[in-house]
Structure formats: structure tokens, C-alpha cells
Tab-separated table of C-alpha atoms in Angstrom:
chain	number	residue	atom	x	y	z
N	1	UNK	CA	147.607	-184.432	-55.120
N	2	UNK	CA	146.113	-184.678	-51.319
N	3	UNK	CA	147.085	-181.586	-50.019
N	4	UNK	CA	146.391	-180.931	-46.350
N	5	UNK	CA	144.909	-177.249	-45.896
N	6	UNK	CA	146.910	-174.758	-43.556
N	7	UNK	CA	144.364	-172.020	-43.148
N	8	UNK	CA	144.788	-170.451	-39.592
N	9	UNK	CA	148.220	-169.534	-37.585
N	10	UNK	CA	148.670	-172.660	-35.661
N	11	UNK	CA	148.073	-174.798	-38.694
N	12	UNK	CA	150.476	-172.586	-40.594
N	13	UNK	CA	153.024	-172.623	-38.144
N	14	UNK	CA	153.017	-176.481	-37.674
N	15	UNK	CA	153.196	-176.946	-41.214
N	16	UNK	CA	154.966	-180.161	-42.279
N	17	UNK	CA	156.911	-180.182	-39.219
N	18	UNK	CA	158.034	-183.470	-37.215
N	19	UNK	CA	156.827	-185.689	-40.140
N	20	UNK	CA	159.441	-188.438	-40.990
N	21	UNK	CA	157.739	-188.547	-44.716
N	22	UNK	CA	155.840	-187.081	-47.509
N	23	UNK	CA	153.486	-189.221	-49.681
N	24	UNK	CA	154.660	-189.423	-53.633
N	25	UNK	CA	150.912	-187.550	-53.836
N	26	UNK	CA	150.966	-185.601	-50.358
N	27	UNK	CA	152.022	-182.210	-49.097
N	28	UNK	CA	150.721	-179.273	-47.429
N	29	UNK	CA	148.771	-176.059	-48.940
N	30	UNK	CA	149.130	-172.798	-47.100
N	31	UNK	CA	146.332	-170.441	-47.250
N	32	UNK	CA	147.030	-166.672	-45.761
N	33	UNK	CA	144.351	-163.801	-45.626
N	34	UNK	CA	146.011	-161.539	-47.636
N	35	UNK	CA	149.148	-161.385	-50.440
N	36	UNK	CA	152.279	-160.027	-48.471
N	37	UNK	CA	155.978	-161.103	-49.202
N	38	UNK	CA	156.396	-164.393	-46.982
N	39	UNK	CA	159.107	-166.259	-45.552
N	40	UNK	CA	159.420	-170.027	-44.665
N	41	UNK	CA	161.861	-171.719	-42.160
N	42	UNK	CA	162.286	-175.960	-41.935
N	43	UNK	CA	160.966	-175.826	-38.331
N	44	UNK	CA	161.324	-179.307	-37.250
N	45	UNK	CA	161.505	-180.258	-40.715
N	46	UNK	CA	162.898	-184.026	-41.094
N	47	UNK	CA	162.950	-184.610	-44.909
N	48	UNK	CA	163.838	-182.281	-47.716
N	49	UNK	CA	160.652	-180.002	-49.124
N	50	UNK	CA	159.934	-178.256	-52.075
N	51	UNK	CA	158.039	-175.170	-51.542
N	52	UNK	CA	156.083	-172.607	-54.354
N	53	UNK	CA	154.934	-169.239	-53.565
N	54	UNK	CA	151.919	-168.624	-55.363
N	55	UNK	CA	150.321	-165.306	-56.259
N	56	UNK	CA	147.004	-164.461	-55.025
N	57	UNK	CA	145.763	-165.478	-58.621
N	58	UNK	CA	147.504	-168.690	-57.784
N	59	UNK	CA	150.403	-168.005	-60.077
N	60	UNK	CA	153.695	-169.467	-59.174
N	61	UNK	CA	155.800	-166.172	-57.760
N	62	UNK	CA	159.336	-167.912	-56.337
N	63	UNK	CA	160.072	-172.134	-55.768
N	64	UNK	CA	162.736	-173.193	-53.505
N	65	UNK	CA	164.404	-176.670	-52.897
N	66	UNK	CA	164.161	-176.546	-48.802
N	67	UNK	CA	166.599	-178.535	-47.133
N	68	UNK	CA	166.803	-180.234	-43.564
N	69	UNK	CA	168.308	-177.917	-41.145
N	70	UNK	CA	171.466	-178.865	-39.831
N	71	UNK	CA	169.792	-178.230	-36.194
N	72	UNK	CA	166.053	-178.650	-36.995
N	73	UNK	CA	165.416	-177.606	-33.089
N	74	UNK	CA	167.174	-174.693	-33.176
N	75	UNK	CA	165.127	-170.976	-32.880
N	76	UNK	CA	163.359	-169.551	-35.410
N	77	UNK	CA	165.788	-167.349	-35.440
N	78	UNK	CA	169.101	-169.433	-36.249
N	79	UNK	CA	167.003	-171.315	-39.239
N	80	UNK	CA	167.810	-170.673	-42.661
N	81	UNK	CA	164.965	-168.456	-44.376
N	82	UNK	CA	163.240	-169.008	-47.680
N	83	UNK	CA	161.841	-165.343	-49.229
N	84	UNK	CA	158.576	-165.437	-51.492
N	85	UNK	CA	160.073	-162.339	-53.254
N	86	UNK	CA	156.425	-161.258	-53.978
N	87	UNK	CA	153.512	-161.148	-52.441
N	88	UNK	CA	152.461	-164.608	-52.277
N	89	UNK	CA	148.624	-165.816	-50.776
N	90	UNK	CA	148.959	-169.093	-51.202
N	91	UNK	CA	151.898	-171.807	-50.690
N	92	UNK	CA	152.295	-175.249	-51.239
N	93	UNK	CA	154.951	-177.471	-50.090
N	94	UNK	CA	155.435	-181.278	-51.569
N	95	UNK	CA	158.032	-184.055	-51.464
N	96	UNK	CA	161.516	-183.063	-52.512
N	97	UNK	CA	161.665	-183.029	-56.637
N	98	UNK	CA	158.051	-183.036	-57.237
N	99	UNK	CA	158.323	-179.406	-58.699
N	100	UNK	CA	161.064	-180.425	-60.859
N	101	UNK	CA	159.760	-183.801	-61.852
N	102	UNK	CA	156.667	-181.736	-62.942
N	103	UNK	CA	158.405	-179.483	-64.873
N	104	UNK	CA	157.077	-176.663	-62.721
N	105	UNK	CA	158.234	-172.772	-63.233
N	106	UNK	CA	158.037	-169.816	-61.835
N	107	UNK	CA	154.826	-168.159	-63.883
N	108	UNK	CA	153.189	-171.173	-64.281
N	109	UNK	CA	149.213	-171.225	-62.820
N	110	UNK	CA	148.011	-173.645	-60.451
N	111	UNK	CA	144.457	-174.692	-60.507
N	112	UNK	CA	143.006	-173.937	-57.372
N	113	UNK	CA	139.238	-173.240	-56.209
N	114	UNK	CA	140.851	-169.784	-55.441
N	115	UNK	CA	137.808	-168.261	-53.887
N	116	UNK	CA	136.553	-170.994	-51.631
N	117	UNK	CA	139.720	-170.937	-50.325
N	118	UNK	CA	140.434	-167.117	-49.524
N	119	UNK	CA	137.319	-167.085	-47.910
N	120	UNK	CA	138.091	-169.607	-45.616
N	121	UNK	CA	141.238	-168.692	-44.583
N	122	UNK	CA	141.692	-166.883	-40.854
């Protein structure tokens, strides 16, 4: 996968917003500073996203199917919210059925240069 990195608050907020399309191999990783509970909202979202919560061992903690709001404009506020559960560090979002097509589960590890990556994140 090409995963574009989301490692400071504006990149975080933007997220996968206003794209009309996710490569087959694309998406988006999410790196915070620290493992809190999380929530996600389809901000301007245009196509449907799957999204994994990941542990800050990079363990999958909670996977959603995200789909397009009915108002993607609308607040924050309005937007249907998607829950981590657990403290999550790290999230990734791809295409819509990648994590099923990959037979993906909650408890499953992820492969991820975890350090290089919490210590870049701001």
C-alpha cells in the first residue's frame, strides 16, 4: 500500500476529504502523539472508507465501514461519528472493502516502522 502520512492537526483534519477516489493501493495513515480513544467523522468525504483503529503497538483495536454522509458539508457536529473504543495511536483509512477483502480483524498486527513514526508525529 501507498499510504499518505497524516502526522500534524491540519493534515489530520483534512484527511481524505474532497477526494472523488481512492487508489485499489492508496489511503491515508493517521499518526497521533499519544494513544487516547478517537473519533472519526466523513468530513467532506465523497466515496465510502474503511477505517482501523490501531493500538499504539499497531494492533488493530475497532474497524468501521464509513459511509458518505448524507450532507458531507454539514458541521462537525451533525456528522455521524465513528468511536475507536480504545485508545488507538495510529489509524488508517483505505478504499471501501479493502479490510474485508484482506480478511482483516480486529486483533490482527499491522507492520508498521512504529517508532519512526511516533517520533515524528506533532
Amino acid at each position: 500500500f501507498n499510504l499518505e502520512l497524516a502526522m500534524d492537526d491540519d493534515s489530520r483534519l483534512q484527511g481524505l476529504s474532497d477526494r472523488a477516489e481512492i487508489a485499489p493501493d492508496g489511503g491515508m495513515l493517521f499518526v497521533f502523539p499519544d494513544a487516547q480513544r478517537r473519533e472519526f467523522v466523513m468530513r467532506r468525504c465523497l466515496v465510502p472508507i474503511n477505517l482501523a483503529f490501531l493500538s499504539d503497538e499497531g494492533e488493530i483495536v475497532w474497524m468501521h465501514a464509513m459511509q458518505v454522509e448524507p450532507k458531507p458539508k454539514a458541521p462537525d457536529y451533525q456528522l455521524k461519528r465513528y468511536k475507536s473504543h480504545h485508545p488507538a495511536r495510529f489509524a488508517i483509512e483505505v478504499r471501501d472493502g479493502t479490510l474485508r477483502r484482506l480478511g482483516l480483524q480486529q486483533g490482527d498486527r499491522i507492520e508498521l516502522p512504529l517508532d519512526d513514526l511516533k517520533a515524528r508525529a506533532r
